[in-house]
Coordinates of C-alpha atoms in Angstrom, one line a residue:
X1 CA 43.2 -98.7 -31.6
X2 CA 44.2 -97.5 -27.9
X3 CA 43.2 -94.1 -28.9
X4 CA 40.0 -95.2 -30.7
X5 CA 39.1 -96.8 -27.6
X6 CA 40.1 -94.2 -25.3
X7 CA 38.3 -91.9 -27.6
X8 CA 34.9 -94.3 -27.3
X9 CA 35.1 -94.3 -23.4
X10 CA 35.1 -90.2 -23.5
X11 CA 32.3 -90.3 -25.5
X12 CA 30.5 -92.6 -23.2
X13 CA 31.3 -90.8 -20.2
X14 CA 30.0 -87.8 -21.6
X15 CA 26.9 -89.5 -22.9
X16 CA 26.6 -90.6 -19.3
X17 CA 27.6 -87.0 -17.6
X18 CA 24.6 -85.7 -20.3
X19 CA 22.0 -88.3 -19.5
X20 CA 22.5 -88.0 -15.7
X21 CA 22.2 -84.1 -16.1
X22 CA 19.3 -84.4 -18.4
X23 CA 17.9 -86.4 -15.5
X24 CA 18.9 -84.2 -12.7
X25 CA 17.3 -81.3 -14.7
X26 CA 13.8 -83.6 -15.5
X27 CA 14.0 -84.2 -11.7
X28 CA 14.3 -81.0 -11.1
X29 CA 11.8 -79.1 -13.7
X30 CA 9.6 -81.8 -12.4
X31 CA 10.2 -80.7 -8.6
X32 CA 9.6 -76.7 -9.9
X33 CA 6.3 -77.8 -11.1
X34 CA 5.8 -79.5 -8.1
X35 CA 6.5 -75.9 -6.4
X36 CA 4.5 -74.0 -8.5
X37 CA 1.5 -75.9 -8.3
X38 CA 1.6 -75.9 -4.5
X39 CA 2.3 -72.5 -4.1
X40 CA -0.1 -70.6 -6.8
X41 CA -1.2 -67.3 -7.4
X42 CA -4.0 -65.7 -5.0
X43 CA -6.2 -63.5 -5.8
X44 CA -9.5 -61.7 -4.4
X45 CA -12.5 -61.2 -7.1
X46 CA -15.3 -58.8 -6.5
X47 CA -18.9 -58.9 -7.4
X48 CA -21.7 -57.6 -6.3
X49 CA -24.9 -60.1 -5.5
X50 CA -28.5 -59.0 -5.6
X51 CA -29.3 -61.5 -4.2
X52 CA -28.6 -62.1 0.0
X53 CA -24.6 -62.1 0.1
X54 CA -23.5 -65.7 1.2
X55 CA -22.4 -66.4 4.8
X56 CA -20.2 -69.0 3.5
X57 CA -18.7 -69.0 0.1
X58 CA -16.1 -72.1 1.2
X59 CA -17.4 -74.7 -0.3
X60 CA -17.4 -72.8 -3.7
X61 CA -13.9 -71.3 -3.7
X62 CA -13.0 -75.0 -3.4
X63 CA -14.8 -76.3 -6.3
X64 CA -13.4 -73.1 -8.3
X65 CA -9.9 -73.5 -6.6
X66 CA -9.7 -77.5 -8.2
X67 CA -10.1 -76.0 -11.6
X68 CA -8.2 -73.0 -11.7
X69 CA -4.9 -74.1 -9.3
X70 CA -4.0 -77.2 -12.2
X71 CA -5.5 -74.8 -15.0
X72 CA -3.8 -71.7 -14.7
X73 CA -2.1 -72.0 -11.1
X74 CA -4.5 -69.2 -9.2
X75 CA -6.4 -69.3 -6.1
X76 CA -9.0 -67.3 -5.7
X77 CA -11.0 -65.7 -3.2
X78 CA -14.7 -64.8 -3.7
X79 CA -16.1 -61.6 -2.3
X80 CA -19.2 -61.0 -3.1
X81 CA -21.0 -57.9 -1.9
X82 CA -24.6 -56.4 -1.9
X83 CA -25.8 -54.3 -4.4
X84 CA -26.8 -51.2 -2.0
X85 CA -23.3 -50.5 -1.1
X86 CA -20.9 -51.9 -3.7
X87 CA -19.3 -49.0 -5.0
X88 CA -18.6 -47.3 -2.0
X89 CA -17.2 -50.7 -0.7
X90 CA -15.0 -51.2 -4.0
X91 CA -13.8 -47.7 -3.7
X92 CA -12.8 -48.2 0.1
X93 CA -11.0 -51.1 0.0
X94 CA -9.2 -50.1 -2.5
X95 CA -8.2 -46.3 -1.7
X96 CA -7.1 -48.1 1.9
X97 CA -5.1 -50.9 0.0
X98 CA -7.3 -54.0 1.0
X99 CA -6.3 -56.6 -1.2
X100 CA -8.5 -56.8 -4.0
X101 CA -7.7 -57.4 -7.5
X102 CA -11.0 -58.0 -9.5
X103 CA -14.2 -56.1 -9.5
X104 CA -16.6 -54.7 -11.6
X105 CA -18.0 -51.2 -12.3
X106 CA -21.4 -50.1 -12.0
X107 CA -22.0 -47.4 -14.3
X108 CA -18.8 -45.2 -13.5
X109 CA -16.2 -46.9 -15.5
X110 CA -15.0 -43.4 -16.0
X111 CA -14.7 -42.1 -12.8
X112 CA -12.2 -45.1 -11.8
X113 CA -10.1 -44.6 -14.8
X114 CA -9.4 -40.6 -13.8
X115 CA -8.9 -41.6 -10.5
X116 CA -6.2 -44.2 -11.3
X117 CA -8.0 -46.6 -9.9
X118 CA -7.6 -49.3 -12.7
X119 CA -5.0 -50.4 -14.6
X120 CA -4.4 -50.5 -18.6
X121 CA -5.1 -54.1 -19.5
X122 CA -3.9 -54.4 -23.2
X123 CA -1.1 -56.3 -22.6
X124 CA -2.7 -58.4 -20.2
X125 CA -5.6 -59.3 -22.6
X126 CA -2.9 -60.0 -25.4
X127 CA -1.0 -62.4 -23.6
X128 CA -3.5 -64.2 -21.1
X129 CA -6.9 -63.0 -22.2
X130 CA -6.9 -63.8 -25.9
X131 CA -10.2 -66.0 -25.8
X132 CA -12.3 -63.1 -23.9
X133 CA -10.7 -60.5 -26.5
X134 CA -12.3 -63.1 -29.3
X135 CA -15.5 -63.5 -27.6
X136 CA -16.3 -59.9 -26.2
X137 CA -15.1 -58.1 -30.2
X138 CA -12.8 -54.8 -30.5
X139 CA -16.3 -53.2 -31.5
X140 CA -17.4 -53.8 -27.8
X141 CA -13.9 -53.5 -26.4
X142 CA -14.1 -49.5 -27.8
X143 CA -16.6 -48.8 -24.9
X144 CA -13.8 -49.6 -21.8
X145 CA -11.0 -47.2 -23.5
X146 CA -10.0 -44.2 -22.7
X147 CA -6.7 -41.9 -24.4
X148 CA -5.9 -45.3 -26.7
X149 CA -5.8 -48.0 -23.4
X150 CA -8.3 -50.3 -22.7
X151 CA -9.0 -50.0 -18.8
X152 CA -12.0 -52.7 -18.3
X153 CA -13.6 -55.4 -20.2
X154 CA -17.4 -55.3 -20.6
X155 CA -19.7 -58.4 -18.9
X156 CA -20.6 -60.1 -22.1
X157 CA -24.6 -60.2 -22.1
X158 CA -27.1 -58.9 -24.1
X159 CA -26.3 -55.2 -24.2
X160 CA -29.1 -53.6 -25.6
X161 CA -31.2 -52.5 -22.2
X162 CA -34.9 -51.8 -22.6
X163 CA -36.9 -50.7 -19.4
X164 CA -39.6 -52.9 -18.4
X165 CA -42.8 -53.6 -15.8
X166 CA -41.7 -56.0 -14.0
X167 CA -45.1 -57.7 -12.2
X168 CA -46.9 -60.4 -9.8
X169 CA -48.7 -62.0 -13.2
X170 CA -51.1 -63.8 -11.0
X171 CA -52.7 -60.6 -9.3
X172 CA -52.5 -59.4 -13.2
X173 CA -54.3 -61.6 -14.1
X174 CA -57.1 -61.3 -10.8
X175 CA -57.4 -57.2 -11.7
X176 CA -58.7 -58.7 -15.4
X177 CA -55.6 -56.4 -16.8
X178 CA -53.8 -57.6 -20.0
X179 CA -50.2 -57.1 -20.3
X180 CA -50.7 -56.7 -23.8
X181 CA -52.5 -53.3 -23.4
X182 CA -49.3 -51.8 -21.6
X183 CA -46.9 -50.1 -24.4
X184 CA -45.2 -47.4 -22.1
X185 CA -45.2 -45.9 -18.6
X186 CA -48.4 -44.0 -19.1
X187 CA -50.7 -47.1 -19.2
X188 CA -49.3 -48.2 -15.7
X189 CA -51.3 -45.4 -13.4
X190 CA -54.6 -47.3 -14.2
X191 CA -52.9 -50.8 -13.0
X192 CA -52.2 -49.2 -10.2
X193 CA -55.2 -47.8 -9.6
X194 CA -56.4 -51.4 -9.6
X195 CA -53.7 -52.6 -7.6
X196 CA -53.7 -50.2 -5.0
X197 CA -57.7 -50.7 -4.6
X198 CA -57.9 -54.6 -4.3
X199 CA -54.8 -54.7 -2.2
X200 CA -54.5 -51.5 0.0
X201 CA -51.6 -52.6 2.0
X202 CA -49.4 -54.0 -0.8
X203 CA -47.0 -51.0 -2.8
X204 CA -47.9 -50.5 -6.1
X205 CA -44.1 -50.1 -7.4
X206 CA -41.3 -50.7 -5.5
X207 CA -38.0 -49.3 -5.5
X208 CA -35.9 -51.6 -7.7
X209 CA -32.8 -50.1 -5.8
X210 CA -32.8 -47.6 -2.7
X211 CA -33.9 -44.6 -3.9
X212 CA -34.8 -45.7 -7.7
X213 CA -38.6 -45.8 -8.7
X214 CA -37.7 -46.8 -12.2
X215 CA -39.7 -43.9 -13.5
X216 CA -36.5 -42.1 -15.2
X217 CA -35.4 -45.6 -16.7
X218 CA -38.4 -44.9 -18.9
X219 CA -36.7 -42.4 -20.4
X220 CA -36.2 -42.8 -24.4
X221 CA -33.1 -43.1 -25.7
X222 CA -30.4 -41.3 -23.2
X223 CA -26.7 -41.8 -23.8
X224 CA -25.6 -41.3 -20.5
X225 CA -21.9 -40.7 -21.8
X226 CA -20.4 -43.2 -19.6
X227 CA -21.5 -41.8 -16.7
X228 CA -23.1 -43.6 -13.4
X229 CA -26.6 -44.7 -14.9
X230 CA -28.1 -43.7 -11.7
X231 CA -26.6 -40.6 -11.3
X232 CA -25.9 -39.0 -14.6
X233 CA -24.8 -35.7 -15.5
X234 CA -24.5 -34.5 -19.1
X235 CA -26.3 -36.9 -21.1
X236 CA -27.1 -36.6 -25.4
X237 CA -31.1 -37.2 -26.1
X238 CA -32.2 -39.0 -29.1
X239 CA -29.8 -38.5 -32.7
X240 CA -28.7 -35.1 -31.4
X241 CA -25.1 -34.6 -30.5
X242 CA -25.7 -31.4 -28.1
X243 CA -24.7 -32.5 -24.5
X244 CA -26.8 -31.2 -21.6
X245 CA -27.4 -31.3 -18.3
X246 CA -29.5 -34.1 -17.7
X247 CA -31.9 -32.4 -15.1
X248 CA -33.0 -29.7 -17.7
X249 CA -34.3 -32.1 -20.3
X250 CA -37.9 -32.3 -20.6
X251 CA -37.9 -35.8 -20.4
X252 CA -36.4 -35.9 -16.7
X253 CA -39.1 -33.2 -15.7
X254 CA -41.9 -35.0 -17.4
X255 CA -40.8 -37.8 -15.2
X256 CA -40.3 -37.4 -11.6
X257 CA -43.6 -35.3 -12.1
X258 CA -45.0 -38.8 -12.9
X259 CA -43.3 -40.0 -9.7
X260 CA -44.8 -37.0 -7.5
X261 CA -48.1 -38.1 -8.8
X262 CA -47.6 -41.9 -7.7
X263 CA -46.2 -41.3 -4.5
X264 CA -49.4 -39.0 -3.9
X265 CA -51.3 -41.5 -4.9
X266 CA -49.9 -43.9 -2.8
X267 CA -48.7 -46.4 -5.7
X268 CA -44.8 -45.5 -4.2
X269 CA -44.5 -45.7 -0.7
X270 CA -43.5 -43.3 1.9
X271 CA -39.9 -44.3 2.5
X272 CA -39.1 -45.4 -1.1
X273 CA -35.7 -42.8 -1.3
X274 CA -34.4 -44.1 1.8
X275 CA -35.3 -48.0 2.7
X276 CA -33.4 -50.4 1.8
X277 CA -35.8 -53.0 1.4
X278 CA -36.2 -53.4 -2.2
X279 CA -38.7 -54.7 -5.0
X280 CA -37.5 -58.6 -4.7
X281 CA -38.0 -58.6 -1.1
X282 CA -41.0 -56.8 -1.5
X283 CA -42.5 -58.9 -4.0
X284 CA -41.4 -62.4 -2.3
X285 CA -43.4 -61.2 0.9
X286 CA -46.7 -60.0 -0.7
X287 CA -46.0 -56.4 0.3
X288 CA -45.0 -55.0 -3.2
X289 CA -46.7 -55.7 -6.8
X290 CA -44.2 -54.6 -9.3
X291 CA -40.7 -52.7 -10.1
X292 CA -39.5 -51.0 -13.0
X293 CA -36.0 -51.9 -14.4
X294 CA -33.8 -52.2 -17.3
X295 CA -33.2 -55.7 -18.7
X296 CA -32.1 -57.2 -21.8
X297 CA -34.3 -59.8 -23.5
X298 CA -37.6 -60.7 -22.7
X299 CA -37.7 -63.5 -20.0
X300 CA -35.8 -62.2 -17.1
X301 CA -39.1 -62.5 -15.2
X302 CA -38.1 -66.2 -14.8
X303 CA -35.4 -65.6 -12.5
X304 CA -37.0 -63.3 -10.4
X305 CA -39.8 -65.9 -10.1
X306 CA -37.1 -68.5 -9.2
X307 CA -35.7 -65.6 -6.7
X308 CA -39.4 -64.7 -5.4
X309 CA -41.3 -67.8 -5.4
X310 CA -43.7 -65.9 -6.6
X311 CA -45.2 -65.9 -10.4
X312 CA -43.6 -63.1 -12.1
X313 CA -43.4 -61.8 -15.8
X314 CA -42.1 -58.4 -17.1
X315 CA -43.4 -56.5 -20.4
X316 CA -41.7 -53.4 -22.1
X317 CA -42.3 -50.0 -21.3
X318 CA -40.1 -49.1 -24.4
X319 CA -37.4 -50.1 -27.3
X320 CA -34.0 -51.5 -26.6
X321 CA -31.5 -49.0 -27.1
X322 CA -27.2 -49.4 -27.4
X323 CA -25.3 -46.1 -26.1
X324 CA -21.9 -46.5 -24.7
X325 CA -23.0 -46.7 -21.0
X326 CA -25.1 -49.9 -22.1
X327 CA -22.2 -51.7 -22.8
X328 CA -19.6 -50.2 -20.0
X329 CA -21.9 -49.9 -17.2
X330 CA -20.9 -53.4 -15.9
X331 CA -17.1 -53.7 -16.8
X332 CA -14.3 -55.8 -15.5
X333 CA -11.5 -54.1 -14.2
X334 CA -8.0 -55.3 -12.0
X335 CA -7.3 -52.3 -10.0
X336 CA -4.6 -50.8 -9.8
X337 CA -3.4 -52.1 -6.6
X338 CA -3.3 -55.6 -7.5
X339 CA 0.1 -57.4 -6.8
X340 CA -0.8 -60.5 -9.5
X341 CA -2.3 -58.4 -12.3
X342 CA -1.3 -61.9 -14.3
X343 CA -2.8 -64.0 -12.3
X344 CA -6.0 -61.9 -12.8
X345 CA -6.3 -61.6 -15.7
X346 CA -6.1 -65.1 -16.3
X347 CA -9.2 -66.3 -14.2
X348 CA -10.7 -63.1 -15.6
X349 CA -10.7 -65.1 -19.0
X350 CA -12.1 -68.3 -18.0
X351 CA -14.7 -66.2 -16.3
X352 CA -15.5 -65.6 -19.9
X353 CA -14.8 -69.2 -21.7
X354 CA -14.9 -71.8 -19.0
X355 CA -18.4 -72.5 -18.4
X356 CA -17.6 -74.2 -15.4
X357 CA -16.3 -71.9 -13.8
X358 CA -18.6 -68.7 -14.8
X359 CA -21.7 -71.4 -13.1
X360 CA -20.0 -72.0 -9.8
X361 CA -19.7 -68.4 -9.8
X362 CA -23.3 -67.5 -10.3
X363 CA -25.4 -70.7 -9.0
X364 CA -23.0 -72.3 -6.7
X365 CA -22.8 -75.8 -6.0
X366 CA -25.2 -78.5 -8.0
X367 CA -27.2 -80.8 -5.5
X368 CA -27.0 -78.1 -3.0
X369 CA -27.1 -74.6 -4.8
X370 CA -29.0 -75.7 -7.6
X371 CA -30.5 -78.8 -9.1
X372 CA -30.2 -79.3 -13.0
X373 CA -33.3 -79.7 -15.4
X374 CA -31.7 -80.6 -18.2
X375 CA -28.2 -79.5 -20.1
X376 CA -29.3 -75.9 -20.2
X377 CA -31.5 -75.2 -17.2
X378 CA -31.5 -75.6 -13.2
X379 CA -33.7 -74.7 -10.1
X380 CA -33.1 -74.3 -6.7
X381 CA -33.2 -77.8 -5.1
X382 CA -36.7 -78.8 -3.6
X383 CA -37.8 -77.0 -1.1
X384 CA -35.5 -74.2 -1.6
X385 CA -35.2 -70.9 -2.7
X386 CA -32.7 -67.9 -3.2
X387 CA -33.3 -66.9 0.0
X388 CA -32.3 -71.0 1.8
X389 CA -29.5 -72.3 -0.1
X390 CA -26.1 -71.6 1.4
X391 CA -25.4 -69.9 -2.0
X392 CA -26.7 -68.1 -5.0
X393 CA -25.9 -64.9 -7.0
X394 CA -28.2 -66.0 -9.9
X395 CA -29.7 -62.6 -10.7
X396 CA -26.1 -61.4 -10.9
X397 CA -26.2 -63.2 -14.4
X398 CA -26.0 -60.6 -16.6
X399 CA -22.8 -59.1 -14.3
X400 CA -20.4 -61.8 -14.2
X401 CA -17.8 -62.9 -17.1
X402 CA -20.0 -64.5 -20.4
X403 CA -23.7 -64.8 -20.0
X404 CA -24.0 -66.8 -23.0
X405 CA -22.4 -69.7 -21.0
X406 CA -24.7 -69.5 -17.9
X407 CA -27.2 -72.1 -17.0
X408 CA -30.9 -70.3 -17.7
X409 CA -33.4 -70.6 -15.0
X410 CA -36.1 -73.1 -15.0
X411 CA -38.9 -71.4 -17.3
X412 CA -36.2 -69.3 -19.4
X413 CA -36.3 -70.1 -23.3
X414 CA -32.9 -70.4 -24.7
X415 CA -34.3 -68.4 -27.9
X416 CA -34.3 -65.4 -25.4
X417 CA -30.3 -65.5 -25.2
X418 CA -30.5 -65.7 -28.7
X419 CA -32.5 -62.7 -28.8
X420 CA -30.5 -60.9 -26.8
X421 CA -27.6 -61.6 -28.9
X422 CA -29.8 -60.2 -32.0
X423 CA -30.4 -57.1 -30.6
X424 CA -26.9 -56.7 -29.6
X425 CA -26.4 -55.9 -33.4
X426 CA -29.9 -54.8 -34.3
X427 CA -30.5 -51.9 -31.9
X428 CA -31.1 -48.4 -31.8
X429 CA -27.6 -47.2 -31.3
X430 CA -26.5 -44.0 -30.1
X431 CA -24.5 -41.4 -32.9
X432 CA -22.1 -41.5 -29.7
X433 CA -21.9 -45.2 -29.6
X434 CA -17.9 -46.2 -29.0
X435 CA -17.4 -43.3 -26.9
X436 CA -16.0 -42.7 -23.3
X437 CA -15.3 -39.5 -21.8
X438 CA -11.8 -38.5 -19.7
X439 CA -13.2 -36.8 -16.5
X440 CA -10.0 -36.6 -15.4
X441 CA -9.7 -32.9 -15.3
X442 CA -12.7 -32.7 -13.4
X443 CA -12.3 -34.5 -10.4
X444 CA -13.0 -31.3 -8.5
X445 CA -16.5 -31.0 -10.1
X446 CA -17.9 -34.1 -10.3
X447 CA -17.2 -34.4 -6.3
X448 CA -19.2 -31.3 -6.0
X449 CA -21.9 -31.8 -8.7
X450 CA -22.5 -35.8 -7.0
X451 CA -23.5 -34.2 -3.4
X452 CA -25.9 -32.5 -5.0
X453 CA -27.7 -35.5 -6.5
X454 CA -27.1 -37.3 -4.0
X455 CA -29.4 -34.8 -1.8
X456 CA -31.8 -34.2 -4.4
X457 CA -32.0 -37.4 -6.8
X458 CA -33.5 -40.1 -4.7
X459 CA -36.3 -37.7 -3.3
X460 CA -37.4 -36.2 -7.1
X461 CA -36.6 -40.5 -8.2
X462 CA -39.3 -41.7 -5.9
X463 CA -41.5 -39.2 -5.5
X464 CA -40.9 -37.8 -1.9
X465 CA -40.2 -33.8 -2.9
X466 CA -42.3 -31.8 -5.1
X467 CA -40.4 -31.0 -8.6
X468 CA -42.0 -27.7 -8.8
X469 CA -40.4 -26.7 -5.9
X470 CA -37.1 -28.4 -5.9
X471 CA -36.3 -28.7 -9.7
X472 CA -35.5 -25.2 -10.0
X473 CA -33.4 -25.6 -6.7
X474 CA -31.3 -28.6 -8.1
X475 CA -30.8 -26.9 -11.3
X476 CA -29.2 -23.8 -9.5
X477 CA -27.0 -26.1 -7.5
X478 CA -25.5 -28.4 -9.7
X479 CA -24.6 -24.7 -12.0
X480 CA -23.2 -23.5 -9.0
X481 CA -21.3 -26.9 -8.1
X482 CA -19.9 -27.3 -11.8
X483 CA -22.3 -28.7 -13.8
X484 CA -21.8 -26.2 -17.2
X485 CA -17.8 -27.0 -17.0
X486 CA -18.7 -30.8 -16.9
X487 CA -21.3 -30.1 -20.2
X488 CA -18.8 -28.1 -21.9
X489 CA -15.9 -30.7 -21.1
X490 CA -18.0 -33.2 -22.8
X491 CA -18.7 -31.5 -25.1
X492 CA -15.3 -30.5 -26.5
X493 CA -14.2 -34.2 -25.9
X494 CA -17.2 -35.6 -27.6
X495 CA -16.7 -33.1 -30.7
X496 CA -12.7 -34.3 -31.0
X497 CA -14.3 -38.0 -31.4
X498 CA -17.1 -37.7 -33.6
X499 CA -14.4 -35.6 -35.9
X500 CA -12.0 -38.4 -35.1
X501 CA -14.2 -41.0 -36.4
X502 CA -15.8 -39.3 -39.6
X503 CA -19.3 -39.2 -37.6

């Protein structure tokens, strides 16, 4: 009985020694959690605004910051930059080792992959971005990989780009022209015509960005093989799978002659490849009529009313059309610098599937940024604009995380994001569609080959030189600068993948 007792009591002091441990270890779990959640994860995520970048972006790192620090335990910093510049900034602060572990590509995925500039984000995606690799789809996924890895992860929009008049619908409307009669880019000289005659001191067509008259956007189906949209090189034209230089087609001749003929018109003006005032601005102060650019979707013209405050609409020059670039132009990336690739990649994901967050993002604060409609739609509070609220980066829509769970502007039908979506599927696609090319081994090249569009392209873009002077003279250079190795490299590479993939 002594020992049965005895036995009892060790039991119960063990019980005891276990449940005060257990405690201790609660207490303390409790007190790491504590820890954690006062000492989270910081990180700085790029984007570019084409809208004015906000003094202040404060108020709306708070509002993100009380979602994200109990959600996933990151802090993060916004740094939105403008739209004239971004690259060059992205590529700076990173190549001096600023801290900056978001941002998004514009059109050169490629180039930041060969420079080791991003890093491989399978795993990441596999263990913190499952919802985004759900939502985006492996088909769309292809486009950010390169040698098997996937590098970037596309902005989920409507990818199928189709160029389009973008226009002041009430002077439209005073010139007794009907959208419906323009079908392409050779009905606009007329409008302008029109334009240029009723209001002599108001530009025809502005540049959509410095240096881009929108004429080559015009052009029909180009796979731009992943390169910088604005500054291609070897491009495929059409169903054929021959690469080429992209300043020897007869489409890019046919169009910057159409540019010299504007600009000698008048319809561009004079400092179109160097000002950096562009359409928006333009448009907003009754000193420009229209631009030409790329959207998806027909009703974008809503936000750049909201943005203007002036009555806008858009009509296509041309078809929708899926290449590669369409879907990698504008891809999320964690460069290869970043200290909490983790941490990253998890806000990158609720960039995609918290709504939330992807709105504060974009529109800012509600009651000050924006005033809602109703559950889908908003509008700049009264008696503001883009240009007066303390923050917007509403035309940077299509740019950041999911589109599909952004407000829509005031004006916007929700059957357009539907559309959208349609055409993501139902689109012309290019036979090179899922490809991205390694430019790795010519770093040397596309250095040398980019200063010489960077002389030439913005003038032949807008107007400014004559093409039957200086197309001849850019051709030569960019031979001399590297341009057949870059063909012939894409080439080869392109060959190996259609093989690769039975195509």
């Amino acid at each position: 009985m002594k020992k049965f007792k005895k036995l009892l009591s060790g039991l119960a002091i063990v019980a005891l020694s276990t449940s005060l441990l257990s405690a201790c270890s609660s207490g303390n779990s409790k007190n790491s959690a504590e820890d954690k959640q006062s000492n989270p994860d910081e990180i700085v995520y790029s984007f570019v605004t084409f809208n004015k970048v906000p003094e202040d972006t404060s108020k709306v790192e708070k509002a993100i910051n009380d979602i994200t620090i109990p959600k996933i335990n990151v802090k993060v910093k916004l740094k939105p930059m403008g739209v004239s510049n971004y690259a060059q900034q992205v590529n700076l602060a990173i190549q001096s080792g600023e801290k900056l572990d978001i941002f998004h590509t514009l059109g050169d995925l490629n180039q930041y992959i060969s420079k080791n500039m991003v890093m491989p984000l399978d795993d990441l995606l596999d263990k913190d971005g499952k919802e985004t690799k759900q939502i985006v789809g492996e088909d769309f996924l292809k486009s950010t990989q390169s040698n098997g890895k996937t590098y970037a992860i596309p902005a989920y929009k409507g990818y199928a780009l189709a160029p389009n008049l973008v226009y002041r619908e009430d002077i439209m409307k005073e010139l007794g022209v009907s959208p419906d009669n323009i079908k392409s880019i050779d009905d606009l000289d007329a409008l302008f015509a029109k334009v240029k005659a009723k209001y002599p001191n108001m530009v025809p067509i502005a540049p959509a960005n410095q240096g881009v008259s929108g004429v080559l956007n015009t052009m029909d189906n180009i796979d731009y093989l992943t390169d910088d949209i604005f500054k291609p090189t070897a491009v495929l034209v059409g169903d054929s799978t021959k690469v080429v230089s992209f300043y020897e087609t007869e489409q890019f001749k046919e169009k910057i002659k159409i540019a010299r003929d504007w600009f000698n018109k008048g319809y561009i003006s004079k400092d179109a490849a160097t000002s950096n005032v562009l359409a928006t601005e333009l448009m907003s102060s009754d000193r420009g009529f229209s631009y030409i650019a790329s959207y998806a979707g027909l009703e974008s013209g809503a936000q750049i009313a909201a943005m203007t405050g002036k009555p806008v609409n858009m009509v296509r020059l041309a078809q929708p059309y899926l290449s590669t670039t369409s879907v990698n132009a504008v891809s999320w990336a964690i460069s290869a610098n970043s200290e909490k690739p983790e941490a990253a990649m998890k806000f990158m994901n609720l960039t995609f599937s918290d709504k939330d967050i992807v709105n504060l993002i974009v529109f800012g604060l509600e009651g000050e940024d924006y005033t809602k409609i109703d559950a889908d739609h908003v509008n700049f509070p009264e008696g503001k604009d883009a240009n007066t609220v303390p923050y917007t980066a509403q035309l940077s829509s299509g740019i950041v995380g999911n589109m599909f769970n952004q407000f829509a502007l005031e004006g916007q039908s929700i059957e357009d994001m539907k559309l959208m979506e349609s055409e993501n599927s139902s689109s012309a696609k290019s036979k090179a569609f899922g490809f991205t090319f390694d430019s790795s081994s010519l770093k040397a090249e596309y250095s040398s080959v980019m200063n010489i569009i960077n002389q030439y392209l913005p003038g032949l873009n807008t107007g400014s030189l004559d093409p039957d002077k200086e197309l001849p003279n850019i051709i030569r250079a960019l031979k001399d600068a590297g341009m057949d190795r870059i063909v012939a490299e894409k080439q080869k590479q392109l060959d190996a993948w259609l093989a690769q993939n039975n195509k």
